[in-house]
PDB file of C-alpha atoms (C1' of nucleotides) in Angstrom:
ATOM      1  CA  MET A1238       0.000   0.000   0.000  1.00  0.00           C
ATOM      2  CA  TYR A1239       2.860   2.361   0.744  1.00  0.00           C
ATOM      3  CA  ALA A1240       4.182   1.596  -2.721  1.00  0.00           C
ATOM      4  CA  LEU A1241       0.935   2.947  -4.152  1.00  0.00           C
ATOM      5  CA  TYR A1242       1.443   6.136  -2.183  1.00  0.00           C
ATOM      6  CA  GLU A1243       4.945   6.487  -3.589  1.00  0.00           C
ATOM      7  CA  THR A1244       3.700   5.891  -7.106  1.00  0.00           C
ATOM      8  CA  LEU A1245       1.077   8.611  -6.786  1.00  0.00           C
ATOM      9  CA  LEU A1246       3.591  10.934  -5.174  1.00  0.00           C
ATOM     10  CA  LYS A1247       5.993  10.501  -8.042  1.00  0.00           C
ATOM     11  CA  LYS A1248       3.208  11.032 -10.536  1.00  0.00           C
ATOM     12  CA  HIS A1249       1.617  14.156  -9.072  1.00  0.00           C
ATOM     13  CA  GLY A1250       4.220  15.658  -6.798  1.00  0.00           C
ATOM     14  CA  LYS A1251       3.701  16.634  -3.198  1.00  0.00           C
ATOM     15  CA  PRO A1252       0.224  18.006  -2.475  1.00  0.00           C
ATOM     16  CA  GLN A1253       0.614  21.716  -1.851  1.00  0.00           C
ATOM     17  CA  GLY A1254      -2.878  22.952  -1.265  1.00  0.00           C
ATOM     18  CA  GLN A1255      -3.253  24.150  -4.805  1.00  0.00           C
ATOM     19  CA  TRP A1256      -6.943  23.586  -4.867  1.00  0.00           C
ATOM     20  CA  SER A1257      -8.059  23.907  -1.286  1.00  0.00           C
ATOM     21  CA  LEU A1258      -7.281  24.184   2.375  1.00  0.00           C
ATOM     22  CA  TRP A1259      -7.442  20.441   2.672  1.00  0.00           C
ATOM     23  CA  CYS A1260      -3.825  19.788   1.927  1.00  0.00           C
ATOM     24  CA  LYS A1261      -2.412  22.904   3.564  1.00  0.00           C
ATOM     25  CA  ARG A1262      -2.279  21.409   7.045  1.00  0.00           C
ATOM     26  CA  PRO A1263      -4.402  24.110   8.682  1.00  0.00           C
ATOM     27  CA  LYS A1264      -2.639  25.469  11.755  1.00  0.00           C
ATOM     28  CA  THR A1265      -4.656  28.306  13.154  1.00  0.00           C
ATOM     29  CA  LYS A1266      -7.964  27.856  14.859  1.00  0.00           C
ATOM     30  CA  SER A1267      -9.619  29.841  12.137  1.00  0.00           C
ATOM     31  CA  GLU A1268      -8.189  27.621   9.409  1.00  0.00           C
ATOM     32  CA  LYS A1269      -9.361  24.540  11.249  1.00  0.00           C
ATOM     33  CA  GLU A1270     -12.831  25.954  11.571  1.00  0.00           C
ATOM     34  CA  THR A1271     -12.843  26.665   7.866  1.00  0.00           C
ATOM     35  CA  VAL A1272     -11.975  23.057   7.129  1.00  0.00           C
ATOM     36  CA  ILE A1273     -14.804  21.890   9.376  1.00  0.00           C
ATOM     37  CA  ILE A1274     -17.242  24.155   7.585  1.00  0.00           C
ATOM     38  CA  GLU A1275     -15.982  22.924   4.230  1.00  0.00           C
ATOM     39  CA  SER A1276     -16.537  19.339   5.288  1.00  0.00           C
ATOM     40  CA  ILE A1277     -20.274  20.002   5.156  1.00  0.00           C
ATOM     41  CA  LEU A1278     -20.278  22.278   2.138  1.00  0.00           C
ATOM     42  CA  THR A1279     -18.369  19.789   0.025  1.00  0.00           C
ATOM     43  CA  GLN A1280     -20.922  17.007   0.454  1.00  0.00           C
ATOM     44  CA  ARG A1281     -21.910  15.995  -3.052  1.00  0.00           C
ATOM     45  CA  ALA A1282     -20.751  19.328  -4.418  1.00  0.00           C
ATOM     46  CA  ASN A1283     -18.124  20.448  -6.824  1.00  0.00           C
ATOM     47  CA  TRP A1284     -15.188  22.187  -5.246  1.00  0.00           C
ATOM     48  CA  ASN A1285     -15.529  25.405  -7.185  1.00  0.00           C
ATOM     49  CA  ASN A1286     -19.008  25.894  -5.761  1.00  0.00           C
ATOM     50  CA  VAL A1287     -17.684  25.246  -2.278  1.00  0.00           C
ATOM     51  CA  CYS A1288     -15.150  28.024  -2.823  1.00  0.00           C
ATOM     52  CA  LEU A1289     -17.905  30.416  -3.834  1.00  0.00           C
ATOM     53  CA  ALA A1290     -19.801  29.625  -0.650  1.00  0.00           C
ATOM     54  CA  VAL A1291     -16.717  29.969   1.537  1.00  0.00           C
ATOM     55  CA  SER A1292     -15.975  33.283  -0.097  1.00  0.00           C
ATOM     56  CA  ASN A1293     -19.475  34.526   0.679  1.00  0.00           C
ATOM     57  CA  LEU A1294     -19.146  33.458   4.304  1.00  0.00           C
ATOM     58  CA  LYS A1295     -15.826  35.196   4.578  1.00  0.00           C
ATOM     59  CA  ASP A1296     -17.085  38.426   3.061  1.00  0.00           C
ATOM     60  CA  ALA A1297     -20.013  38.379   5.456  1.00  0.00           C
ATOM     61  CA  GLY A1298     -17.746  37.696   8.432  1.00  0.00           C
ATOM     62  CA  VAL A1299     -19.471  34.397   9.134  1.00  0.00           C
ATOM     63  CA  LEU A1300     -16.603  32.038   8.388  1.00  0.00           C
ATOM     64  CA  GLY A1301     -16.314  30.637  11.902  1.00  0.00           C
ATOM     65  CA  LEU A1302     -18.160  28.147  14.096  1.00  0.00           C
ATOM     66  CA  LYS A1303     -19.529  30.668  16.562  1.00  0.00           C
ATOM     67  CA  GLN A1304     -20.593  32.995  13.800  1.00  0.00           C
ATOM     68  CA  ILE A1305     -22.335  30.170  11.981  1.00  0.00           C
ATOM     69  CA  PHE A1306     -24.036  29.062  15.155  1.00  0.00           C
ATOM     70  CA  SER A1307     -25.454  32.482  15.890  1.00  0.00           C
ATOM     71  CA  ALA A1308     -26.139  33.491  12.292  1.00  0.00           C
ATOM     72  CA  GLU A1309     -29.668  33.990  11.140  1.00  0.00           C
ATOM     73  CA  GLU A1310     -30.693  30.874   9.285  1.00  0.00           C
ATOM     74  CA  GLU A1311     -31.958  32.714   6.251  1.00  0.00           C
ATOM     75  CA  LYS A1312     -28.744  34.664   5.835  1.00  0.00           C
ATOM     76  CA  LEU A1313     -26.659  31.573   6.302  1.00  0.00           C
ATOM     77  CA  GLN A1314     -28.645  29.882   3.565  1.00  0.00           C
ATOM     78  CA  ARG A1315     -28.058  32.765   1.226  1.00  0.00           C
ATOM     79  CA  HIS A1316     -24.311  32.714   1.770  1.00  0.00           C
ATOM     80  CA  ILE A1317     -23.840  29.017   1.175  1.00  0.00           C
ATOM     81  CA  ARG A1318     -26.312  28.815  -1.676  1.00  0.00           C
ATOM     82  CA  PRO A1319     -23.687  28.182  -4.399  1.00  0.00           C
ATOM     83  CA  SER A1320     -22.616  24.917  -2.753  1.00  0.00           C
ATOM     84  CA  GLY A1321     -26.028  23.387  -3.404  1.00  0.00           C
ATOM     85  CA  PHE A1322     -28.493  21.650  -1.038  1.00  0.00           C
ATOM     86  CA  TYR A1323     -28.272  24.879   0.884  1.00  0.00           C
ATOM     87  CA  LYS A1324     -31.279  24.398   3.153  1.00  0.00           C
ATOM     88  CA  ILE A1325     -30.085  21.040   4.411  1.00  0.00           C
ATOM     89  CA  LYS A1326     -26.504  22.182   4.658  1.00  0.00           C
ATOM     90  CA  SER A1327     -27.383  25.239   6.710  1.00  0.00           C
ATOM     91  CA  GLN A1328     -29.111  22.950   9.221  1.00  0.00           C
ATOM     92  CA  ARG A1329     -26.124  20.632   9.272  1.00  0.00           C
ATOM     93  CA  LEU A1330     -23.771  23.557   9.830  1.00  0.00           C
ATOM     94  CA  LYS A1331     -25.923  24.735  12.723  1.00  0.00           C
ATOM     95  CA  ILE A1332     -25.878  21.308  14.323  1.00  0.00           C
ATOM     96  CA  LEU A1333     -22.152  20.787  13.845  1.00  0.00           C
ATOM     97  CA  SER A1334     -21.113  24.263  14.943  1.00  0.00           C
ATOM     98  CA  GLY A1335     -23.359  23.973  17.967  1.00  0.00           C
ATOM     99  CA  PHE A1336     -21.840  20.658  18.892  1.00  0.00           C
ATOM    100  CA  ILE A1337     -18.248  21.873  18.699  1.00  0.00           C
ATOM    101  CA  ALA A1338     -18.668  25.440  19.886  1.00  0.00           C
ATOM    102  CA  LYS A1339     -21.211  24.782  22.634  1.00  0.00           C
ATOM    103  CA  GLU A1340     -21.299  21.153  23.663  1.00  0.00           C
ATOM    104  CA  CYS A1341     -17.553  20.585  23.382  1.00  0.00           C
ATOM    105  CA  GLY A1342     -16.638  24.093  24.468  1.00  0.00           C
ATOM    106  CA  GLY A1343     -14.673  24.961  21.351  1.00  0.00           C
ATOM    107  CA  ILE A1344     -12.131  23.380  19.059  1.00  0.00           C
ATOM    108  CA  ASP A1345      -9.359  23.227  21.639  1.00  0.00           C
ATOM    109  CA  LYS A1346     -11.519  21.206  23.980  1.00  0.00           C
ATOM    110  CA  ALA A1347     -12.934  19.035  21.235  1.00  0.00           C
ATOM    111  CA  ILE A1348      -9.486  18.062  20.050  1.00  0.00           C
ATOM    112  CA  LYS A1349      -8.745  16.566  23.452  1.00  0.00           C
ATOM    113  CA  ILE A1350     -11.650  14.161  23.351  1.00  0.00           C
ATOM    114  CA  PRO A1351     -10.383  10.621  22.624  1.00  0.00           C
ATOM    115  CA  ALA A1352     -10.632  10.241  18.874  1.00  0.00           C
ATOM    116  CA  PRO A1353     -12.864   7.133  18.719  1.00  0.00           C
ATOM    117  CA  LEU A1354     -15.329   8.747  21.120  1.00  0.00           C
ATOM    118  CA  LEU A1355     -15.282  12.006  19.174  1.00  0.00           C
ATOM    119  CA  ARG A1356     -15.954  10.051  15.992  1.00  0.00           C
ATOM    120  CA  GLU A1357     -18.969   8.376  17.589  1.00  0.00           C
ATOM    121  CA  LYS A1358     -20.306  11.710  18.728  1.00  0.00           C
ATOM    122  CA  LEU A1359     -19.880  13.242  15.288  1.00  0.00           C
ATOM    123  CA  LEU A1360     -21.624  10.275  13.683  1.00  0.00           C
ATOM    124  CA  SER A1361     -24.564  10.710  16.022  1.00  0.00           C
ATOM    125  CA  LEU A1362     -25.206  14.191  14.626  1.00  0.00           C
ATOM    126  CA  ASN A1363     -27.755  14.464  11.876  1.00  0.00           C
ATOM    127  CA  GLY A1364     -25.984  15.135   8.611  1.00  0.00           C
ATOM    128  CA  ILE A1365     -22.577  13.754   9.592  1.00  0.00           C
ATOM    129  CA  GLY A1366     -21.737  10.403   8.052  1.00  0.00           C
ATOM    130  CA  GLU A1367     -18.500   8.455   8.094  1.00  0.00           C
ATOM    131  CA  GLU A1368     -16.739  10.428   5.417  1.00  0.00           C
ATOM    132  CA  THR A1369     -17.596  13.827   6.832  1.00  0.00           C
ATOM    133  CA  ALA A1370     -16.613  12.678  10.337  1.00  0.00           C
ATOM    134  CA  ASP A1371     -13.264  11.441   9.076  1.00  0.00           C
ATOM    135  CA  ASP A1372     -12.697  14.595   7.027  1.00  0.00           C
ATOM    136  CA  ILE A1373     -13.041  16.565  10.236  1.00  0.00           C
ATOM    137  CA  LEU A1374     -10.952  14.188  12.317  1.00  0.00           C
ATOM    138  CA  LEU A1375      -8.144  13.866   9.791  1.00  0.00           C
ATOM    139  CA  TYR A1376      -7.886  17.351   8.356  1.00  0.00           C
ATOM    140  CA  ALA A1377      -9.003  19.610  11.190  1.00  0.00           C
ATOM    141  CA  PHE A1378      -8.020  17.576  14.260  1.00  0.00           C
ATOM    142  CA  GLU A1379      -5.060  15.705  12.794  1.00  0.00           C
ATOM    143  CA  LYS A1380      -6.276  12.325  13.967  1.00  0.00           C
ATOM    144  CA  PRO A1381      -5.268   9.327  11.852  1.00  0.00           C
ATOM    145  CA  PHE A1382      -8.495   8.210  10.160  1.00  0.00           C
ATOM    146  CA  PHE A1383      -8.190   7.394   6.478  1.00  0.00           C
ATOM    147  CA  VAL A1384     -10.900   9.156   4.490  1.00  0.00           C
ATOM    148  CA  ILE A1385     -12.860   7.009   2.047  1.00  0.00           C
ATOM    149  CA  ASP A1386     -14.640   9.007  -0.610  1.00  0.00           C
ATOM    150  CA  GLU A1387     -15.846   8.529  -4.146  1.00  0.00           C
ATOM    151  CA  TYR A1388     -12.362   9.054  -5.564  1.00  0.00           C
ATOM    152  CA  THR A1389     -10.927   6.449  -3.247  1.00  0.00           C
ATOM    153  CA  ARG A1390     -13.602   3.951  -4.246  1.00  0.00           C
ATOM    154  CA  ARG A1391     -12.931   4.545  -7.920  1.00  0.00           C
ATOM    155  CA  LEU A1392      -9.240   3.974  -7.443  1.00  0.00           C
ATOM    156  CA  VAL A1393      -9.791   0.779  -5.457  1.00  0.00           C
ATOM    157  CA  LYS A1394     -12.130  -0.441  -8.156  1.00  0.00           C
ATOM    158  CA  LYS A1395      -9.751   0.444 -10.952  1.00  0.00           C
ATOM    159  CA  LEU A1396      -6.776  -1.244  -9.311  1.00  0.00           C
ATOM    160  CA  GLU A1397      -8.946  -4.113  -8.054  1.00  0.00           C
ATOM    161  CA  LEU A1398      -7.603  -3.725  -4.541  1.00  0.00           C
ATOM    162  CA  SER A1399     -10.745  -5.098  -2.945  1.00  0.00           C
ATOM    163  CA  ASP A1400     -14.086  -6.613  -3.769  1.00  0.00           C
ATOM    164  CA  ASN A1401     -15.741  -5.218  -0.679  1.00  0.00           C
ATOM    165  CA  PHE A1402     -16.590  -1.544  -0.935  1.00  0.00           C
ATOM    166  CA  SER A1403     -18.073  -0.919   2.470  1.00  0.00           C
ATOM    167  CA  TYR A1404     -16.613   2.095   4.209  1.00  0.00           C
ATOM    168  CA  GLY A1405     -15.148   0.174   7.105  1.00  0.00           C
ATOM    169  CA  ARG A1406     -13.470  -2.453   4.964  1.00  0.00           C
ATOM    170  CA  LEU A1407     -11.888   0.119   2.686  1.00  0.00           C
ATOM    171  CA  GLN A1408     -10.687   2.183   5.602  1.00  0.00           C
ATOM    172  CA  GLU A1409      -9.139  -0.926   7.087  1.00  0.00           C
ATOM    173  CA  LEU A1410      -7.539  -1.737   3.768  1.00  0.00           C
ATOM    174  CA  PHE A1411      -5.643   1.552   3.731  1.00  0.00           C
ATOM    175  CA  GLU A1412      -4.918   1.868   7.431  1.00  0.00           C
ATOM    176  CA  LYS A1413      -3.685  -1.677   7.923  1.00  0.00           C
ATOM    177  CA  GLY A1414      -1.973  -1.661   4.550  1.00  0.00           C
ATOM    178  CA  LEU A1415       0.075   1.357   5.573  1.00  0.00           C
ATOM    179  CA  GLY A1416       0.961  -0.134   8.920  1.00  0.00           C
ATOM    180  CA  LYS A1417       1.529   3.037  10.885  1.00  0.00           C
ATOM    181  CA  LYS A1418      -1.122   5.489  11.955  1.00  0.00           C
ATOM    182  CA  ASP A1419       0.293   8.718  10.606  1.00  0.00           C
ATOM    183  CA  TYR A1420      -2.130  11.550  10.050  1.00  0.00           C
ATOM    184  CA  ALA A1421       0.183  13.496   7.732  1.00  0.00           C
ATOM    185  CA  LEU A1422       0.645  10.428   5.558  1.00  0.00           C
ATOM    186  CA  TYR A1423      -3.112   9.848   5.471  1.00  0.00           C
ATOM    187  CA  GLN A1424      -3.696  13.467   4.485  1.00  0.00           C
ATOM    188  CA  ASP A1425      -1.171  13.415   1.686  1.00  0.00           C
ATOM    189  CA  PHE A1426      -2.207  10.004   0.410  1.00  0.00           C
ATOM    190  CA  HIS A1427      -5.839  11.006   0.224  1.00  0.00           C
ATOM    191  CA  ALA A1428      -4.957  14.328  -1.366  1.00  0.00           C
ATOM    192  CA  LEU A1429      -2.993  12.451  -4.027  1.00  0.00           C
ATOM    193  CA  ILE A1430      -5.916  10.135  -4.703  1.00  0.00           C
ATOM    194  CA  VAL A1431      -8.130  13.155  -5.251  1.00  0.00           C
ATOM    195  CA  MET A1432      -5.540  14.828  -7.468  1.00  0.00           C
ATOM    196  CA  GLY A1433      -5.274  11.686  -9.553  1.00  0.00           C
ATOM    197  CA  GLY A1434      -9.031  11.386  -9.859  1.00  0.00           C
ATOM    198  CA  LYS A1435      -9.675  14.997 -10.754  1.00  0.00           C
ATOM    199  CA  LYS A1436      -9.183  15.222 -14.478  1.00  0.00           C
ATOM    200  CA  ASP A1437      -6.884  13.232 -16.762  1.00  0.00           C
ATOM    201  CA  GLY A1438      -5.656  11.343 -13.732  1.00  0.00           C
ATOM    202  CA  LYS A1439      -6.821   7.908 -14.765  1.00  0.00           C
TER     203      LYS A1439
ATOM    204  C1'  DC B1415     -30.369  21.392 -22.764  1.00  0.00           C
ATOM    205  C1'  DA B1416     -28.499  17.339 -20.214  1.00  0.00           C
ATOM    206  C1'  DC B1417     -25.289  15.808 -17.115  1.00  0.00           C
ATOM    207  C1'  DC B1418     -22.222  15.923 -13.274  1.00  0.00           C
ATOM    208  C1'  DA B1419     -19.926  16.871  -8.698  1.00  0.00           C
ATOM    209  C1'  DG B1420     -14.973  14.543  -2.700  1.00  0.00           C
ATOM    210  C1'  DG B1421     -22.897  12.625   1.094  1.00  0.00           C
ATOM    211  C1'  DC B1422     -26.421  11.767   3.922  1.00  0.00           C
ATOM    212  C1'  DC B1423     -31.056  10.710   5.457  1.00  0.00           C
ATOM    213  C1'  DC B1424     -35.429   8.610   4.997  1.00  0.00           C
ATOM    214  C1'  DT B1425     -38.495   5.256   3.195  1.00  0.00           C
ATOM    215  C1'  DA B1426     -39.957   1.052   1.307  1.00  0.00           C
ATOM    216  C1'  DT B1427     -38.968  -3.661   0.146  1.00  0.00           C
TER     217       DT B1427
ATOM    218  C1'  DA C 545     -29.685  -5.481   4.784  1.00  0.00           C
ATOM    219  C1'  DT C 546     -30.108  -2.869   0.666  1.00  0.00           C
ATOM    220  C1'  DA C 547     -31.955  -0.017  -3.130  1.00  0.00           C
ATOM    221  C1'  DG C 548     -33.908   4.327  -4.556  1.00  0.00           C
ATOM    222  C1'  DG C 549     -35.414   9.104  -4.209  1.00  0.00           C
ATOM    223  C1'  DG C 550     -34.661  13.761  -2.633  1.00  0.00           C
ATOM    224  C1'  DC C 551     -31.894  17.626  -1.688  1.00  0.00           C
ATOM    225  C1'  DA C 552     -29.793  22.406  -5.484  1.00  0.00           C
ATOM    226  C1'  DT C 553     -26.177  24.933  -7.383  1.00  0.00           C
ATOM    227  C1'  DG C 554     -22.772  26.342 -11.097  1.00  0.00           C
ATOM    228  C1'  DG C 555     -19.658  24.462 -14.760  1.00  0.00           C
ATOM    229  C1'  DT C 556     -19.091  21.996 -19.184  1.00  0.00           C
TER     230       DT C 556
END
DNA sequence: CACCAGGCCCTAT
DNA sequence: ATAGGGCATGGT
């Protein structure tokens, strides 16, 4: 499995955050919050539209968990409209921001919750499935959970790495295949899979 | 104009 | 357990 990572790395070069925050290794609290917000906006959406929505939130000064939580629902909907499914996503953003900002007491507190427990709590929220939970854990909280998305499934299918496409099995395939739990490796590997799947890639 | 894009939930078999 | 429909926009 590590050989596959090296192959992709040689092919595409090191992920540099050319297309999003997701491979920039967000450091500041604000950058982490942005990643968390993007994890919802990107659900079944094209990345360009996510950028439009993020830009609107930023211009309106609402690009933060507390701001989202206290924003008027109708305004929030208007800002994120370009990302699609905006009514559902505004609800999901409210739920998620409330959970982290209020129930956890902020990002710094949330990050100290044992990762498996935090994952369970995220999954219990309406609108957060396995991929979104792992996006948050891996990219915002730097916890080693391999993200399985549509691009990953396509690659596994193409290379015939597995005949079982359930989320858990695929996650196990990558995590056990790599041996070590290394969040930076997981981030880069997944970023490379996405880069490879984007356009010519195949 | 048709089709697609880095999910998730709900409902009906 | 698993399949199918709904949610919505902007780009090609």
